[in-house]
PDB file of C-alpha atoms in Angstrom:
ATOM      1  CA  MET A   1      17.215  -6.534 -26.966  1.00 52.00           C
ATOM      2  CA  GLN A   2      17.192  -9.392 -25.114  1.00 65.00           C
ATOM      3  CA  ASN A   3      17.608  -7.442 -21.900  1.00 69.00           C
ATOM      4  CA  SER A   4      14.438  -5.462 -22.705  1.00 74.00           C
ATOM      5  CA  ALA A   5      12.545  -8.283 -23.237  1.00 71.00           C
ATOM      6  CA  LYS A   6      13.772 -10.100 -20.213  1.00 72.00           C
ATOM      7  CA  SER A   7      12.630  -7.060 -18.229  1.00 85.00           C
ATOM      8  CA  GLN A   8       9.684  -6.560 -19.931  1.00 85.00           C
ATOM      9  CA  GLU A   9       8.834 -10.145 -19.249  1.00 86.00           C
ATOM     10  CA  GLU A  10       9.743  -9.697 -15.392  1.00 87.00           C
ATOM     11  CA  ILE A  11       7.378  -6.474 -15.040  1.00 85.00           C
ATOM     12  CA  LEU A  12       4.679  -8.756 -16.561  1.00 85.00           C
ATOM     13  CA  LEU A  13       5.209 -11.518 -14.218  1.00 87.00           C
ATOM     14  CA  LYS A  14       5.229  -9.229 -11.192  1.00 85.00           C
ATOM     15  CA  GLU A  15       2.139  -7.409 -12.341  1.00 82.00           C
ATOM     16  CA  LEU A  16       0.598 -11.110 -12.697  1.00 84.00           C
ATOM     17  CA  LEU A  17       1.567 -12.178  -9.461  1.00 86.00           C
ATOM     18  CA  ALA A  18       0.370  -8.629  -7.982  1.00 84.00           C
ATOM     19  CA  ARG A  19      -3.203  -9.385  -9.486  1.00 81.00           C
ATOM     20  CA  LYS A  20      -3.367 -13.186  -8.129  1.00 84.00           C
ATOM     21  CA  GLU A  21      -2.352 -12.260  -4.774  1.00 86.00           C
ATOM     22  CA  GLY A  22      -4.773  -9.279  -4.440  1.00 83.00           C
ATOM     23  CA  ALA A  23      -7.568 -11.380  -5.476  1.00 82.00           C
ATOM     24  CA  ARG A  24      -6.551 -13.392  -2.533  1.00 87.00           C
ATOM     25  CA  TYR A  25      -5.520 -11.338   0.142  1.00 91.00           C
ATOM     26  CA  LEU A  26      -6.454  -7.917   1.381  1.00 92.00           C
ATOM     27  CA  GLU A  27      -2.970  -7.201   1.964  1.00 93.00           C
ATOM     28  CA  LYS A  28      -1.839  -7.728  -1.180  1.00 92.00           C
ATOM     29  CA  PHE A  29      -5.051  -5.599  -2.508  1.00 89.00           C
ATOM     30  CA  SER A  30      -4.383  -2.889  -0.619  1.00 89.00           C
ATOM     31  CA  GLU A  31      -0.985  -2.779  -1.578  1.00 89.00           C
ATOM     32  CA  TYR A  32      -1.773  -3.452  -4.985  1.00 85.00           C
ATOM     33  CA  LEU A  33      -4.761  -0.503  -5.254  1.00 82.00           C
ATOM     34  CA  TYR A  34      -2.839   2.310  -2.829  1.00 82.00           C
ATOM     35  CA  GLU A  35       0.983   1.036  -4.200  1.00 83.00           C
ATOM     36  CA  VAL A  36       2.400   1.048  -0.834  1.00 87.00           C
ATOM     37  CA  PRO A  37       2.856  -1.694   1.138  1.00 90.00           C
ATOM     38  CA  PRO A  38       0.934  -1.727   4.082  1.00 91.00           C
ATOM     39  CA  ALA A  39       2.730  -1.281   7.773  1.00 93.00           C
ATOM     40  CA  ARG A  40       2.785  -4.112  10.165  1.00 94.00           C
ATOM     41  CA  HIS A  41      -0.096  -3.438  12.099  1.00 93.00           C
ATOM     42  CA  HIS A  42      -2.042  -2.587   8.731  1.00 95.00           C
ATOM     43  CA  ALA A  43      -0.879  -6.321   7.477  1.00 95.00           C
ATOM     44  CA  PHE A  44      -2.371  -7.438  10.644  1.00 96.00           C
ATOM     45  CA  LEU A  45      -5.461  -5.662  10.360  1.00 95.00           C
ATOM     46  CA  CYS A  46      -6.035  -6.853   6.731  1.00 95.00           C
ATOM     47  CA  ARG A  47      -5.151 -10.697   7.877  1.00 95.00           C
ATOM     48  CA  LYS A  48      -8.303 -10.097  10.466  1.00 94.00           C
ATOM     49  CA  ILE A  49     -10.730  -8.427   8.075  1.00 92.00           C
ATOM     50  CA  ASP A  50      -9.770 -11.651   5.653  1.00 91.00           C
ATOM     51  CA  GLU A  51     -10.724 -13.900   8.339  1.00 91.00           C
ATOM     52  CA  LEU A  52     -13.757 -12.241   9.340  1.00 86.00           C
ATOM     53  CA  LEU A  53     -14.990 -12.578   5.308  1.00 81.00           C
ATOM     54  CA  THR A  54     -15.229 -16.467   5.746  1.00 82.00           C
ATOM     55  CA  ILE A  55     -17.288 -16.297   9.147  1.00 83.00           C
ATOM     56  CA  PRO A  56     -21.149 -16.194   8.236  1.00 80.00           C
ATOM     57  CA  ASN A  57     -22.174 -13.090  10.047  1.00 81.00           C
ATOM     58  CA  GLY A  58     -19.145 -12.112  11.188  1.00 81.00           C
ATOM     59  CA  ARG A  59     -18.299  -9.092  13.298  1.00 86.00           C
ATOM     60  CA  LEU A  60     -14.776  -7.039  14.077  1.00 88.00           C
ATOM     61  CA  ILE A  61     -14.400  -3.931  16.316  1.00 90.00           C
ATOM     62  CA  VAL A  62     -11.561  -1.944  15.523  1.00 91.00           C
ATOM     63  CA  CYS A  63     -10.494   0.271  18.296  1.00 91.00           C
ATOM     64  CA  ALA A  64      -7.286   2.049  17.093  1.00 89.00           C
ATOM     65  CA  PRO A  65      -6.374   5.959  17.674  1.00 91.00           C
ATOM     66  CA  PRO A  66      -6.916   8.322  15.048  1.00 89.00           C
ATOM     67  CA  GLY A  67      -5.150   8.566  12.029  1.00 89.00           C
ATOM     68  CA  SER A  68      -4.029   4.542  12.105  1.00 90.00           C
ATOM     69  CA  ALA A  69      -5.712   4.236   8.881  1.00 90.00           C
ATOM     70  CA  LYS A  70      -9.150   2.216  10.183  1.00 90.00           C
ATOM     71  CA  SER A  71     -11.182   3.980   7.338  1.00 88.00           C
ATOM     72  CA  THR A  72      -8.257   3.346   4.854  1.00 89.00           C
ATOM     73  CA  TYR A  73      -8.708  -0.357   5.314  1.00 92.00           C
ATOM     74  CA  CYS A  74     -11.895  -0.917   7.031  1.00 90.00           C
ATOM     75  CA  SER A  75     -14.109   1.490   4.946  1.00 87.00           C
ATOM     76  CA  MET A  76     -12.706   1.703   1.722  1.00 86.00           C
ATOM     77  CA  ALA A  77     -10.243  -0.865   0.647  1.00 88.00           C
ATOM     78  CA  ALA A  78     -12.227  -3.602   2.378  1.00 89.00           C
ATOM     79  CA  PRO A  79     -15.309  -3.158   0.720  1.00 84.00           C
ATOM     80  CA  ALA A  80     -13.876  -2.980  -2.653  1.00 82.00           C
ATOM     81  CA  TYR A  81     -11.883  -6.168  -2.253  1.00 84.00           C
ATOM     82  CA  PHE A  82     -15.079  -7.661  -0.984  1.00 81.00           C
ATOM     83  CA  VAL A  83     -17.180  -7.053  -4.009  1.00 75.00           C
ATOM     84  CA  GLY A  84     -14.382  -7.841  -6.134  1.00 73.00           C
ATOM     85  CA  LYS A  85     -13.964 -11.166  -4.512  1.00 73.00           C
ATOM     86  CA  ALA A  86     -17.879 -12.158  -4.250  1.00 68.00           C
ATOM     87  CA  ASN A  87     -19.922 -14.070  -6.643  1.00 58.00           C
ATOM     88  CA  SER A  88     -21.571 -11.145  -8.319  1.00 53.00           C
ATOM     89  CA  LYS A  89     -24.315 -13.967  -9.394  1.00 53.00           C
ATOM     90  CA  LEU A  90     -25.353 -13.499  -5.019  1.00 53.00           C
ATOM     91  CA  GLY A  91     -26.292 -10.094  -5.242  1.00 56.00           C
ATOM     92  CA  THR A  92     -23.408  -9.205  -2.825  1.00 62.00           C
ATOM     93  CA  GLN A  93     -23.610  -5.574  -1.115  1.00 67.00           C
ATOM     94  CA  VAL A  94     -21.827  -3.735   1.092  1.00 70.00           C
ATOM     95  CA  ILE A  95     -23.205  -0.971   3.602  1.00 73.00           C
ATOM     96  CA  ALA A  96     -21.189   1.736   4.361  1.00 72.00           C
ATOM     97  CA  ALA A  97     -22.455   3.397   7.661  1.00 75.00           C
ATOM     98  CA  SER A  98     -21.095   6.344   9.724  1.00 81.00           C
ATOM     99  CA  ASN A  99     -22.527   8.912  12.030  1.00 84.00           C
ATOM    100  CA  THR A 100     -22.867  11.103   8.602  1.00 86.00           C
ATOM    101  CA  ALA A 101     -23.969  10.483   5.126  1.00 83.00           C
ATOM    102  CA  GLU A 102     -21.180  12.773   3.973  1.00 86.00           C
ATOM    103  CA  LEU A 103     -18.690  10.357   5.550  1.00 86.00           C
ATOM    104  CA  ALA A 104     -20.114   7.736   4.061  1.00 82.00           C
ATOM    105  CA  GLU A 105     -20.725   9.044   0.917  1.00 83.00           C
ATOM    106  CA  GLY A 106     -17.333  10.118   0.819  1.00 85.00           C
ATOM    107  CA  PHE A 107     -15.838   6.704   1.454  1.00 84.00           C
ATOM    108  CA  GLY A 108     -17.704   5.634  -1.560  1.00 81.00           C
ATOM    109  CA  ARG A 109     -16.597   8.176  -3.719  1.00 82.00           C
ATOM    110  CA  LYS A 110     -12.891   7.632  -2.858  1.00 81.00           C
ATOM    111  CA  ILE A 111     -12.660   4.088  -3.555  1.00 76.00           C
ATOM    112  CA  ARG A 112     -14.577   4.486  -6.907  1.00 74.00           C
ATOM    113  CA  ASP A 113     -12.475   7.193  -8.015  1.00 75.00           C
ATOM    114  CA  ARG A 114      -8.987   5.215  -7.126  1.00 71.00           C
ATOM    115  CA  VAL A 115     -10.532   1.787  -8.749  1.00 68.00           C
ATOM    116  CA  ASN A 116     -11.715   3.970 -11.616  1.00 68.00           C
ATOM    117  CA  SER A 117      -7.886   5.721 -12.155  1.00 66.00           C
ATOM    118  CA  GLN A 118      -6.907   1.962 -11.647  1.00 60.00           C
ATOM    119  CA  ARG A 119      -8.752   0.697 -14.301  1.00 50.00           C
ATOM    120  CA  SER A 120      -6.319  -1.317 -16.411  1.00 46.00           C
ATOM    121  CA  LYS A 121      -5.519  -2.927 -13.703  1.00 54.00           C
ATOM    122  CA  TYR A 122      -9.114  -4.065 -12.832  1.00 51.00           C
ATOM    123  CA  ARG A 123      -9.983  -5.197 -16.301  1.00 50.00           C
ATOM    124  CA  ASP A 124      -9.515  -8.966 -15.018  1.00 51.00           C
ATOM    125  CA  TRP A 125     -11.916  -8.591 -11.874  1.00 49.00           C
ATOM    126  CA  GLU A 126     -14.320  -6.859 -14.195  1.00 46.00           C
ATOM    127  CA  THR A 127     -14.211  -9.667 -16.665  1.00 44.00           C
ATOM    128  CA  ARG A 128     -14.106 -12.607 -14.376  1.00 45.00           C
ATOM    129  CA  ARG A 129     -16.791 -11.459 -12.066  1.00 47.00           C
ATOM    130  CA  SER A 130     -18.945  -8.934 -13.701  1.00 50.00           C
ATOM    131  CA  THR A 131     -17.967  -6.421 -11.163  1.00 51.00           C
ATOM    132  CA  LYS A 132     -18.640  -2.911 -12.238  1.00 55.00           C
ATOM    133  CA  VAL A 133     -17.665   0.691 -10.716  1.00 53.00           C
ATOM    134  CA  ARG A 134     -20.550   2.991 -12.023  1.00 55.00           C
ATOM    135  CA  SER A 135     -18.871   5.425 -14.331  1.00 56.00           C
ATOM    136  CA  ASP A 136     -21.390   8.446 -13.623  1.00 55.00           C
ATOM    137  CA  ARG A 137     -20.997  10.898 -10.815  1.00 52.00           C
ATOM    138  CA  SER A 138     -23.275   8.582  -8.406  1.00 51.00           C
ATOM    139  CA  TYR A 139     -20.761   7.599  -5.929  1.00 51.00           C
ATOM    140  CA  ARG A 140     -23.631   6.343  -3.611  1.00 54.00           C
ATOM    141  CA  ASP A 141     -24.412   2.949  -5.888  1.00 53.00           C
ATOM    142  CA  TRP A 142     -22.374   0.413  -7.237  1.00 48.00           C
ATOM    143  CA  GLU A 143     -23.678  -1.890 -10.086  1.00 47.00           C
TER     144      GLU A 143
END
């Protein structure tokens, strides 16, 4: 009985730590969101995006070959992380742009569906920051 209670406590502590780190670092947020630790080059990209978020009007150009997860981290994980991290009173918005509207909408749809599928994990984000993902089929708009 004590082993069961101890293992349950360890699980809860790991979950709490993952949430706290995920709220602070894109690398940890991505690991939490996708349930896979980022590779070293992905972790490097996440750190650069974290740095970018501290620079007013900051810019980052990511040049990498196809299939290197640029879209996963820059177009899907980073916007969800930024919106969750930002103060909703400031009216934080993210503009997703691409060479086609369908591609930008697809990124919005994928991240919305991923966040909704992990909804219980994001309960504390929604409570703390009043950040919500729309539940309707409109993936173009976040509240």
